[in-house]
Amino acid sequence: MVGLKDISDTYRSHLARVEKSDAGDAFRWLHPLREAAFARFCELGFPSVRDEEWRFTNTAPIANTAFAPAPSGEGVDADQVAPFTLREPGAHRIVFVNGRFVPALSAAGSLPGGVILGGLCDAAREHRLIVEAHLGQYATIENHAFSALNTAMLEDGAFVYVPKGTVVDAPIHLLFLSVADAAPWVAHPRNLIVTETSSQATIVETYAALDGGVQFTNAVTEIVAGENTVIDHYRVGCESTEAFHVGALHLHLRRSSTLTSHSIIFGGALVRNDIHANLAEEDCECTLNGLYMIEGTQHVDNHLVIDHAKPHCRSWEYFKGILDGKSRGVFSGRINVHENAQKTDAKQTNMSLLLSDHAQVQSKPQLEIFADDVKCTHGATIGQLDDEAVFYLRSRGIKREDARSLLTFAFAGENLNKIRVASLRAQLEQHVRIKLSP
Amino acid sequence: MLEIRNLHVAVDGNEILKGVDLKVGAGEVHSLMGPNGSGKSTLAQVLAGRETYEVTDGEVLFNGKDLLDLSPDERACEGVFMAFQYPVEIPGVTTNYFLRAALNAIRKYRGEDELDAFDFIEFVKEKARVVAIDNSLLQRAVNDGFSGGEKKRNEIFQMAVLEPKLAILDETDSGLDIDALKIVAEGVNKLRAPDRAIILITHYQRLLNYIVPDAVHVLVDGRIAKSGGKELALELETDGYTKIAGQRAAVETEKV
């Protein structure tokens, strides 16, 4: 067991390196927040299962691994990137290797006037006013050790800015690739997506591994949906089955905005997906869809908090898990309806399909309602494939294994069908099919 | 084509079928009738390969093969089809996808080429027309949100697509309005062929106004109590099952 002091010392050395780096220079104005975040991380330490919010997810494997800062990952070429790109006409792509922006592998394409797409480190210099106005405003360091650590170690990530009244037609693809090194490494990508009034954009965040190996990606994404915006967001996790991934997504919805975020997770030994949506103004609509499909000893924890702060907002959560082998899934969904958030309409659904007798799921809905005129429902089901349905398919000539695959695909399909980027949906469907083929 | 010899079947230790003997030849339509709980559906389920039923004695030969030795999917590939009394809803799987998967599984088993999506849709639309099914059904999830009548018609549609050698219809007529019943009957009559056999399991004589069977059997308490021609069904309609059940009980008593 590694003590808190050793952990602090390790990451203090990482911090010293960051401060001296180019990012340390670009984010000099961030220095006080870095210090505060690091101090908070040292106080909190990595969470233990005694912490209610981490009861079913043991972070000891992360705490007990001596991670080195992510190596530069130089030498990745376009051919290696190609399989992970979005085959969507006109897609705007920026690529990160081991957490750092690599312009040479990126293809931002032709963007509408005023749209900014690039690395956050560059943006800290070139668009400091926008970055400073939003960075760290939504991702809190107070109660989340990983977000505090990310803020302290902040070096690079994606920056997307969509100005007022602008529609970005083709999806914006933020592709994060990891390359193995001899030693386990950690990266802390930090993404900031800001959309102004009446704009529209589709953003796909992909985390994928070029090879195996132990890596720890501790990502934080902050998204501001401006007034009357329509934002479609996807987060796809296809890392190696040895990788650790802690991702925190902070959504800030302004008046009459419509934001949909899909989380799709296939990879990772230990994955924690934190989503916090703040429906901060009236008439917002937030949809959170999720699908994960795991096997072996993989562990995926989806942890959702939706704050209904103002009246007339809607939120829909639809999360599904497919678990095989000895895998473990956790779903925690909290909906906070604040005192004056009248006419809130919220619905949460969590469905889990266990394909083996040894897989386990914990599902924990929590509704905290302080307003009296609201509609708030939740439902959770955990089950196995329906024997009746399997028999029905078999009685028509379909083999047992094929019948099981077909029914499992149908379970996933209901969620995949909600993906509006056609090429992404096709790629993910293919991924599910490959996983289901014997 | 089908020969059932001394079939004994139990569920959770309770014997339901107590020695059924039945022979159905190619080209024949047999009707199997009987009161509730007599074992009609159990027989259908056993023939289709439901694993929750335990065959404790007897044998079933299908075109000379030991049917009980085959898995449910192998039986379907050999040409056995059961129209379910309670068809299962399968959300997320379109009827089109499901039927193509089924047809191609059967074709593959028989060493035939699989049909591609284009050829299949042509084939299946023709079948849909025959059983008066709207093409939009193909894009709907299998039985999902269907009415009882729609589900039964979908069974007949599947039968038309899969073209089985032996079709067992388990109370497909129950609960149907007269129009739906005629469609079901028409579907069955179109399937009648010298190389096919059909077993109609039914509670009511009504279906037999539209499908004339070659033989009628009455199942009572796990055994075939009486067999006869199509007139037996009419007799049952008038006298009910109690008379036959009574005769059977008398025979039992004599044996003792």
Tab-separated table of C-alpha atoms in Angstrom, chain A residues 7-8 10-19 23 27 30 34 37-38 41 46 62 65-71 96-101 120-121 135 139 144-158 176-178 184-192 205 207 215-222 235 239 244-248:
chain	number	residue	atom	x	y	z
A	7	ILE	CA	1.426	9.769	-3.505
A	8	SER	CA	1.681	13.470	-2.750
A	10	THR	CA	5.089	11.584	-6.615
A	11	TYR	CA	2.543	14.017	-7.946
A	12	ARG	CA	4.426	17.020	-6.459
A	13	SER	CA	7.335	16.078	-8.686
A	14	HIS	CA	4.946	15.867	-11.636
A	15	LEU	CA	3.615	19.304	-10.744
A	16	ALA	CA	7.129	20.786	-10.579
A	17	ARG	CA	7.762	19.431	-14.071
A	18	VAL	CA	4.483	20.891	-15.402
A	19	GLU	CA	5.218	24.314	-13.893
A	23	ALA	CA	2.144	24.609	-20.420
A	27	PHE	CA	-1.099	28.924	-17.977
A	30	LEU	CA	-3.656	29.738	-13.563
A	34	ARG	CA	-3.085	24.929	-9.639
A	37	ALA	CA	-6.118	22.258	-6.527
A	38	PHE	CA	-2.957	20.405	-5.592
A	41	PHE	CA	-5.794	16.779	-3.785
A	46	PHE	CA	-7.471	9.093	-3.711
A	62	ILE	CA	-4.527	3.641	-9.268
A	65	THR	CA	0.745	2.327	-9.176
A	66	ALA	CA	3.730	4.639	-9.529
A	67	PHE	CA	2.806	6.416	-12.741
A	68	ALA	CA	5.332	8.448	-14.655
A	69	PRO	CA	4.207	11.566	-16.504
A	70	ALA	CA	2.994	10.601	-19.993
A	71	PRO	CA	5.846	10.371	-22.519
A	96	PHE	CA	-3.900	14.171	-29.113
A	97	VAL	CA	-1.262	11.586	-28.351
A	98	ASN	CA	-0.716	10.788	-24.684
A	99	GLY	CA	-2.701	13.900	-23.804
A	100	ARG	CA	-0.807	16.363	-26.002
A	101	PHE	CA	-2.127	18.107	-29.074
A	120	LEU	CA	-6.030	24.221	-24.917
A	121	CYS	CA	-2.410	25.127	-24.219
A	135	LEU	CA	-11.765	27.104	-17.312
A	139	ALA	CA	-15.347	21.335	-12.727
A	144	HIS	CA	-13.357	15.277	-6.304
A	145	ALA	CA	-9.730	14.284	-5.842
A	146	PHE	CA	-9.285	13.311	-9.491
A	147	SER	CA	-10.641	16.613	-10.802
A	148	ALA	CA	-8.420	18.453	-8.314
A	149	LEU	CA	-5.436	16.481	-9.577
A	150	ASN	CA	-6.387	17.174	-13.186
A	151	THR	CA	-6.638	20.897	-12.475
A	152	ALA	CA	-3.265	20.906	-10.712
A	153	MET	CA	-1.571	19.019	-13.562
A	154	LEU	CA	-3.381	20.795	-16.393
A	155	GLU	CA	-1.195	20.948	-19.495
A	156	ASP	CA	-3.202	20.441	-22.645
A	157	GLY	CA	-6.435	19.168	-24.119
A	158	ALA	CA	-9.011	20.323	-26.605
A	176	PHE	CA	-7.167	11.052	-27.793
A	177	LEU	CA	-4.755	8.237	-28.520
A	178	SER	CA	-2.487	6.535	-26.056
A	184	PRO	CA	2.911	2.989	-16.589
A	185	TRP	CA	2.103	6.598	-17.293
A	186	VAL	CA	-0.542	9.150	-16.416
A	187	ALA	CA	-2.030	11.954	-18.498
A	188	HIS	CA	-4.537	14.601	-17.451
A	189	PRO	CA	-6.254	15.852	-20.590
A	190	ARG	CA	-8.392	18.908	-20.003
A	191	ASN	CA	-11.030	19.946	-22.485
A	192	LEU	CA	-13.007	23.134	-22.667
A	205	GLU	CA	-14.552	12.748	-27.820
A	207	TYR	CA	-10.247	7.831	-26.063
A	215	GLN	CA	-1.982	3.957	-18.683
A	216	PHE	CA	-4.015	6.222	-16.505
A	217	THR	CA	-6.073	8.867	-18.251
A	218	ASN	CA	-7.535	11.363	-15.835
A	219	ALA	CA	-9.637	13.547	-18.094
A	220	VAL	CA	-11.869	16.499	-17.352
A	221	THR	CA	-14.190	18.057	-19.914
A	222	GLU	CA	-16.141	21.225	-19.295
A	235	ARG	CA	-17.702	10.272	-25.331
A	239	GLU	CA	-8.802	2.035	-24.263
A	244	PHE	CA	-7.377	3.170	-16.048
A	245	HIS	CA	-9.706	5.949	-17.032
A	246	VAL	CA	-11.282	8.513	-14.785
A	247	GLY	CA	-13.306	10.986	-16.774
A	248	ALA	CA	-15.277	13.872	-15.386
